[in-house]
mmCIF file with all atom_site columns, C-alpha atoms in Angstrom:
data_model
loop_
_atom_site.group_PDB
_atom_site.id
_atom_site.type_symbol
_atom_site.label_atom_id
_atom_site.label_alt_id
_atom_site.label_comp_id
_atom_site.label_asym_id
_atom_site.label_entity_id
_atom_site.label_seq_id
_atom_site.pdbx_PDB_ins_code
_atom_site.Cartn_x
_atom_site.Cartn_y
_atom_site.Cartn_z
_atom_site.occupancy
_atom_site.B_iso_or_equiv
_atom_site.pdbx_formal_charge
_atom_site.auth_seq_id
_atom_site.auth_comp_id
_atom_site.auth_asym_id
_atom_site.auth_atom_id
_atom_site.pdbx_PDB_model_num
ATOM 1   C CA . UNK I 1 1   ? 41.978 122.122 -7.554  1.00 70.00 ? 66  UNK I CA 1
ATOM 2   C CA . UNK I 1 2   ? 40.878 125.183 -9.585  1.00 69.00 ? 67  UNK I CA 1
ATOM 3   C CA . UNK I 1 3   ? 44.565 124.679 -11.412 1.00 62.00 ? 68  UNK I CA 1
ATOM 4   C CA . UNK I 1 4   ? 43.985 121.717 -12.544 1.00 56.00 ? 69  UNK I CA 1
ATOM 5   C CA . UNK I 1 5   ? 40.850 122.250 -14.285 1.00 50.00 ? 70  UNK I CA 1
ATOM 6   C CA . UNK I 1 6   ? 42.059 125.419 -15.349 1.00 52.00 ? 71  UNK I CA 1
ATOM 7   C CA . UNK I 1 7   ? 45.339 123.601 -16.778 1.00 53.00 ? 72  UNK I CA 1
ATOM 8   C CA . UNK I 1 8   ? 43.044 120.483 -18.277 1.00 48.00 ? 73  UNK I CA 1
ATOM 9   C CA . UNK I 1 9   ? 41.160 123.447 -20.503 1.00 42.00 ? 74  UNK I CA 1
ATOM 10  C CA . UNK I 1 10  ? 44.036 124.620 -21.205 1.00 48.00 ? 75  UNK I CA 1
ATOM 11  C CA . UNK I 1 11  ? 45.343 120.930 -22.615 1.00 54.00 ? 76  UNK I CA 1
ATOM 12  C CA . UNK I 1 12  ? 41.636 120.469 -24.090 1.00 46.00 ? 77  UNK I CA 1
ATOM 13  C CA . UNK I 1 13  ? 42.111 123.632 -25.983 1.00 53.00 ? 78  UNK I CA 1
ATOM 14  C CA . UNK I 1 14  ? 45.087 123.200 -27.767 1.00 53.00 ? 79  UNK I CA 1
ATOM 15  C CA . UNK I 1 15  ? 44.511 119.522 -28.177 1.00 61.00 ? 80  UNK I CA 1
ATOM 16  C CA . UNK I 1 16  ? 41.487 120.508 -30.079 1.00 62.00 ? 81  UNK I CA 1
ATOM 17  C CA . UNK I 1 17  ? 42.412 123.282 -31.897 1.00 76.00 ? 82  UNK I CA 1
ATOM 18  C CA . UNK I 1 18  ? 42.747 123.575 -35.821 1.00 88.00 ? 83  UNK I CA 1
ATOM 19  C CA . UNK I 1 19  ? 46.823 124.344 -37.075 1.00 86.00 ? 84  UNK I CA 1
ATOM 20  C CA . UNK I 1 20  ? 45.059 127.662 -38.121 1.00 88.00 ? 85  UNK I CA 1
ATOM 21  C CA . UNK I 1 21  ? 43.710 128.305 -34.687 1.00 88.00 ? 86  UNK I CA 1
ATOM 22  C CA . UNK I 1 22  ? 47.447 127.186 -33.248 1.00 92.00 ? 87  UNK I CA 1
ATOM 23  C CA . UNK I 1 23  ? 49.111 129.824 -34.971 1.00 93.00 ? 88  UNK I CA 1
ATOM 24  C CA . UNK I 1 24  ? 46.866 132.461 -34.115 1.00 92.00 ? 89  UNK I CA 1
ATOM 25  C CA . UNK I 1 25  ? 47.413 131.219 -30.756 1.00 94.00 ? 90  UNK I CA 1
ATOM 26  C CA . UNK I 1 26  ? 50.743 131.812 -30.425 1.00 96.00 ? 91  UNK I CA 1
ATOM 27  C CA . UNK I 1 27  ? 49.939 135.227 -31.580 1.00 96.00 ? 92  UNK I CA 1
ATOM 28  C CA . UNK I 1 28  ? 48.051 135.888 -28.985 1.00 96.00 ? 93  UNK I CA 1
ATOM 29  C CA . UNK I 1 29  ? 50.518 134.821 -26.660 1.00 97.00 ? 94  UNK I CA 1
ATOM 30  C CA . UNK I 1 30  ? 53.309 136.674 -27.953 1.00 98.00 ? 95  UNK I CA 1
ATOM 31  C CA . UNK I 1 31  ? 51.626 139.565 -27.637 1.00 98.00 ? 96  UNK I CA 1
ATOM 32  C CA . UNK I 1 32  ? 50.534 139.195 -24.297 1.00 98.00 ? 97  UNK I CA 1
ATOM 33  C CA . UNK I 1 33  ? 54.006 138.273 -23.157 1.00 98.00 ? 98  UNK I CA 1
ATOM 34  C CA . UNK I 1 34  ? 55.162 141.827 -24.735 1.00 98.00 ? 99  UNK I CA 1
ATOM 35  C CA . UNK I 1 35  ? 52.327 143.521 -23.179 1.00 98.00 ? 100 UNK I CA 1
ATOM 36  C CA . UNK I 1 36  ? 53.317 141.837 -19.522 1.00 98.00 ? 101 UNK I CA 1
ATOM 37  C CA . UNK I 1 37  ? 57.006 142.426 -20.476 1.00 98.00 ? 102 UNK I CA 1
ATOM 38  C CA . UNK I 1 38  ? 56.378 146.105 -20.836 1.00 98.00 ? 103 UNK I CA 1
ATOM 39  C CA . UNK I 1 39  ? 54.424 146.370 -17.399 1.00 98.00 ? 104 UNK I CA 1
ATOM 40  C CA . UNK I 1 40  ? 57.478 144.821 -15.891 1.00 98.00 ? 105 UNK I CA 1
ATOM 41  C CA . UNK I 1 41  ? 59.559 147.117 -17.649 1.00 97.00 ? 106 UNK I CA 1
ATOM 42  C CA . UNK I 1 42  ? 57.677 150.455 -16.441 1.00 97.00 ? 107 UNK I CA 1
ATOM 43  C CA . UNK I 1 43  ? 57.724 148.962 -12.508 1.00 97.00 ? 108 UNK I CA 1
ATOM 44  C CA . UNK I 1 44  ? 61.645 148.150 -13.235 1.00 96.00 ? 109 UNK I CA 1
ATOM 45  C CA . UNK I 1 45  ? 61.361 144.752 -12.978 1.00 97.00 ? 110 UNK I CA 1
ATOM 46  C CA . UNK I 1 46  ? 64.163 143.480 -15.535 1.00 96.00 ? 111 UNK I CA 1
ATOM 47  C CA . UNK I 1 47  ? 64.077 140.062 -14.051 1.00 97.00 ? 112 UNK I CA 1
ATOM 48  C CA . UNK I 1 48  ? 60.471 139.390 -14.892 1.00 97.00 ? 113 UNK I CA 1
ATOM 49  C CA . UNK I 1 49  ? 60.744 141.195 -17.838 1.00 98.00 ? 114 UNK I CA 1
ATOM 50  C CA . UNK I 1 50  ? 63.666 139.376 -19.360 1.00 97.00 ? 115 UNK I CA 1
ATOM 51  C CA . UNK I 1 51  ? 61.673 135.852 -18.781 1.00 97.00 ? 116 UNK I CA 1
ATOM 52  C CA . UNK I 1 52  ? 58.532 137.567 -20.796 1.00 98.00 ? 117 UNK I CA 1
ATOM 53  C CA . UNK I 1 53  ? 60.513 138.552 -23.845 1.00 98.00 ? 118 UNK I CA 1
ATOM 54  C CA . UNK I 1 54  ? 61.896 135.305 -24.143 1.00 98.00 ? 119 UNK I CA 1
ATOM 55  C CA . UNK I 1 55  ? 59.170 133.582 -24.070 1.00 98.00 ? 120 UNK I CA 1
ATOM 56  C CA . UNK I 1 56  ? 58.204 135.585 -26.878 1.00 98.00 ? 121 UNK I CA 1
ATOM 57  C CA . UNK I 1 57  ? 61.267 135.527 -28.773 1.00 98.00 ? 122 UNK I CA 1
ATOM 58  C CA . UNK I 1 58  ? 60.352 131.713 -29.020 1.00 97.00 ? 123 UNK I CA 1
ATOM 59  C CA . UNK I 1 59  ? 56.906 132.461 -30.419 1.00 98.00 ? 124 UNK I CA 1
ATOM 60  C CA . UNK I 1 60  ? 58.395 134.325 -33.040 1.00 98.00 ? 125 UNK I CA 1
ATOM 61  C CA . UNK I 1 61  ? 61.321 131.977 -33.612 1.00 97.00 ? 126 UNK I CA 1
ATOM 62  C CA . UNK I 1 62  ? 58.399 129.646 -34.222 1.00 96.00 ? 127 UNK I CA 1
ATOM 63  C CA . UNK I 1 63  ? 56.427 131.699 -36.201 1.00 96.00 ? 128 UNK I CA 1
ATOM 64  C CA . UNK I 1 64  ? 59.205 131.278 -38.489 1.00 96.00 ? 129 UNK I CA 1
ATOM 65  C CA . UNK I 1 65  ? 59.578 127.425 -37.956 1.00 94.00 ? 130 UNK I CA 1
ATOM 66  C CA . UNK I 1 66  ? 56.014 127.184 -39.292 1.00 91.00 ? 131 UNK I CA 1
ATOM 67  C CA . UNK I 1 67  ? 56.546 129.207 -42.374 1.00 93.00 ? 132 UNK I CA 1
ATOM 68  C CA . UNK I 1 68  ? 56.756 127.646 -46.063 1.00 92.00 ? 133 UNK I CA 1
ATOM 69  C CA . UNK I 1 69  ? 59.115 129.907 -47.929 1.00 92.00 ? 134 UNK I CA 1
ATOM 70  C CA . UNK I 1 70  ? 58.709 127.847 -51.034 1.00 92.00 ? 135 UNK I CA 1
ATOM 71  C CA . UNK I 1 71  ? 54.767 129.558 -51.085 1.00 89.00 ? 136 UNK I CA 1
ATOM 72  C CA . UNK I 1 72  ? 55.552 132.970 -52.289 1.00 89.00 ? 137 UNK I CA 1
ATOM 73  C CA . UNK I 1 73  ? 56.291 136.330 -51.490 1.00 94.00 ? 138 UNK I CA 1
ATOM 74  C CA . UNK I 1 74  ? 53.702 136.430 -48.555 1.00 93.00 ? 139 UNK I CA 1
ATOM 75  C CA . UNK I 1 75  ? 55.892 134.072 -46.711 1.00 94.00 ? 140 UNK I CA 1
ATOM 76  C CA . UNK I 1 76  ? 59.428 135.491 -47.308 1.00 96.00 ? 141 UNK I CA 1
ATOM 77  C CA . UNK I 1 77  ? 57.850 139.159 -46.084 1.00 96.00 ? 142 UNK I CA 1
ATOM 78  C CA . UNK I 1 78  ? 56.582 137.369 -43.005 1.00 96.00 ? 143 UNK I CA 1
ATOM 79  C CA . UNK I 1 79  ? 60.363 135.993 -42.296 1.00 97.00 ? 144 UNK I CA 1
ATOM 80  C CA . UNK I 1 80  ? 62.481 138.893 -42.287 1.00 97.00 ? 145 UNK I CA 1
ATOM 81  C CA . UNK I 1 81  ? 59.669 140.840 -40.222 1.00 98.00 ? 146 UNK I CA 1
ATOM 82  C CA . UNK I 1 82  ? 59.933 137.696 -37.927 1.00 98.00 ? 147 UNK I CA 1
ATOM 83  C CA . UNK I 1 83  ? 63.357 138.051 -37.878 1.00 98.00 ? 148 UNK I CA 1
ATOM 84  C CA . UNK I 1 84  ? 63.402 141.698 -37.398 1.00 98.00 ? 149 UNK I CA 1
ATOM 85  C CA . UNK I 1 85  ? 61.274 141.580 -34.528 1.00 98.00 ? 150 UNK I CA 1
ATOM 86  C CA . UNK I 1 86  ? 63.150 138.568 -32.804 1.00 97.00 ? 151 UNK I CA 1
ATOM 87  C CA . UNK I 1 87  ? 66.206 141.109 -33.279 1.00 98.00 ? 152 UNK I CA 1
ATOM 88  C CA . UNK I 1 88  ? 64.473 144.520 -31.485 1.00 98.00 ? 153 UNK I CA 1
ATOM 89  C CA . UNK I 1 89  ? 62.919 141.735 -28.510 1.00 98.00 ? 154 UNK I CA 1
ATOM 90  C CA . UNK I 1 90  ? 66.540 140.865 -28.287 1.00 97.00 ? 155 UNK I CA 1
ATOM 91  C CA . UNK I 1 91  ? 67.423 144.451 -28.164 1.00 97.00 ? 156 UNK I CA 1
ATOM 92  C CA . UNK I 1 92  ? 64.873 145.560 -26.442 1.00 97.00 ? 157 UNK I CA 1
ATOM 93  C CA . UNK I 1 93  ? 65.428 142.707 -23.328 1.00 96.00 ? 158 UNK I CA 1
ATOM 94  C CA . UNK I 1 94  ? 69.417 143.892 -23.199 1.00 96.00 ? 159 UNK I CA 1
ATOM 95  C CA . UNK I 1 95  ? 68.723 147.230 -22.845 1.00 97.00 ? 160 UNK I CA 1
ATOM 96  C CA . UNK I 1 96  ? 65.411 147.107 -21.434 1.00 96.00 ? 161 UNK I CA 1
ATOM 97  C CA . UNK I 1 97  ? 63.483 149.484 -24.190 1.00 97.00 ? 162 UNK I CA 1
ATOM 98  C CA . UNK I 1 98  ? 60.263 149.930 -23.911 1.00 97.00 ? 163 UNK I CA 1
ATOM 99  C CA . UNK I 1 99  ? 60.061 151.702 -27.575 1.00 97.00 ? 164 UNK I CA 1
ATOM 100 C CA . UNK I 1 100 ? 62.034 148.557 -29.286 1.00 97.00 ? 165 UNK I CA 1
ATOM 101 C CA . UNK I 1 101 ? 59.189 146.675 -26.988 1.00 97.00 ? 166 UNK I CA 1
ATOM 102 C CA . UNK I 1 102 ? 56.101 148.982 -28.667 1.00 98.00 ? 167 UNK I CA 1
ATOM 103 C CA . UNK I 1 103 ? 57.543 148.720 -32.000 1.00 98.00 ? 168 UNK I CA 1
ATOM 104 C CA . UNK I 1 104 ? 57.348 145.016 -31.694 1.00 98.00 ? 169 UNK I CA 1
ATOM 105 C CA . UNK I 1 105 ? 53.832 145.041 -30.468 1.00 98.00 ? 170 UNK I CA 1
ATOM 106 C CA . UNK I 1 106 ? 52.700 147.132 -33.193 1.00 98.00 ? 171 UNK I CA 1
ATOM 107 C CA . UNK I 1 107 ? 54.867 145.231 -36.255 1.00 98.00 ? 172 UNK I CA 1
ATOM 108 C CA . UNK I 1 108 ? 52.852 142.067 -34.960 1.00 98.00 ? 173 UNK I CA 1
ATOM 109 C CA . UNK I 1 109 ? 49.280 143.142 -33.339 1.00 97.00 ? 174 UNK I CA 1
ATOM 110 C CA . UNK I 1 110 ? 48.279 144.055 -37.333 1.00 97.00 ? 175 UNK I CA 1
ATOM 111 C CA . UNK I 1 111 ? 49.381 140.223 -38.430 1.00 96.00 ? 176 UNK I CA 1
ATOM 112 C CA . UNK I 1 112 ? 47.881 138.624 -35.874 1.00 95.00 ? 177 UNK I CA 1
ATOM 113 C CA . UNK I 1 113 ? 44.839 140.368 -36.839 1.00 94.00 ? 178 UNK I CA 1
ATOM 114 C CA . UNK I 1 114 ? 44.827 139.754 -40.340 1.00 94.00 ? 179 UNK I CA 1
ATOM 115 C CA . UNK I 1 115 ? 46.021 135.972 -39.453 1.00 92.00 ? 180 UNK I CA 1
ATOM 116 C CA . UNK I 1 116 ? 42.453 136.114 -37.756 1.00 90.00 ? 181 UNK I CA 1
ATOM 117 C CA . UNK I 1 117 ? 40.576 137.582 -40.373 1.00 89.00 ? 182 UNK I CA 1
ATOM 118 C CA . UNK I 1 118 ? 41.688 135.867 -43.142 1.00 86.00 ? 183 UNK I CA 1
ATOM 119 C CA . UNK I 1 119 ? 41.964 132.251 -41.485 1.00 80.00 ? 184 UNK I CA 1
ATOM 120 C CA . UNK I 1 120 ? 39.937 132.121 -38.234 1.00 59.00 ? 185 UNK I CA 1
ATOM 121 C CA . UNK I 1 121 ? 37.047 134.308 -39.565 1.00 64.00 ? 186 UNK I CA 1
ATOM 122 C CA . UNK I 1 122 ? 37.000 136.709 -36.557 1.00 51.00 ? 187 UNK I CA 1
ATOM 123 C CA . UNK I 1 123 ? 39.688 139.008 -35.028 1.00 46.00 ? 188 UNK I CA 1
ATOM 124 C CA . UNK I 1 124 ? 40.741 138.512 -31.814 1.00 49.00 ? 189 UNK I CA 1
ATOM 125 C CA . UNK I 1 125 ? 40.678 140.833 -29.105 1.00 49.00 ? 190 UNK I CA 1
ATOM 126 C CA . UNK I 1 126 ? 41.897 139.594 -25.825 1.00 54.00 ? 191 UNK I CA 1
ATOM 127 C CA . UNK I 1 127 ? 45.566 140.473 -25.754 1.00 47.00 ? 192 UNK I CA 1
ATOM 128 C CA . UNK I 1 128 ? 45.056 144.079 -26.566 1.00 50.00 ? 193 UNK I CA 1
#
């Protein structure tokens, strides 16, 4: 029972949420995908692990999806470190890196929290 409700908030939430909010969303969930990834990592779980980073190497693939490169410069930077960090997650899953991993974490934790800042109004704290 408490899944369900907790799964119907969940639905409510994103069904009500702003694009803005969306992306900063999948921020947050990226991150706290590499965060569990790296726990899984340190215990040697590579199974659980692997299923972590790919669920955010899909964030960041669409992070990408959601950019306008026609906008400017801000937009083309945001790509290639997209793409870099899709790369290292890659990386980092085959050989099950913990430092690709942190790099990662720290190339995106400062975006989401200007993402926040500049669009949200507040910056988040709850995957740190």
């Amino acid at each position: 029972m408490q899944y369900a409700a907790t799964q119907a908030y969940a639905r409510a939430r994103v069904e009500t949420a702003t694009p803005a909010q969306l992306i900063g969303r999948l921020y947050e969930v990226a991150l706290r995908s590499m965060a569990t990834a790296d726990v899984a990592l340190a215990r040697g779980d590579r199974a659980s692990a692997s299923a972590d980073l790919r669920k955010a190497q899909d964030i960041v693939s669409e992070l990408r999806c959601c950019l306008d490169l026609e906008v400017g410069d801000i937009a083309r930077n945001l790509d290639a470190i997209y793409h870099y960090i899709g790369e290292q997650l890659v990386w980092a899953k085959i050989r099950g890196d913990r430092e690709l991993l942190a790099e990662c974490i720290a190339l995106l934790r400062p975006i989401r929290d200007a993402w926040a800042e500049a669009v949200i109004g507040e910056v988040s704290v709850n995957t740190d």
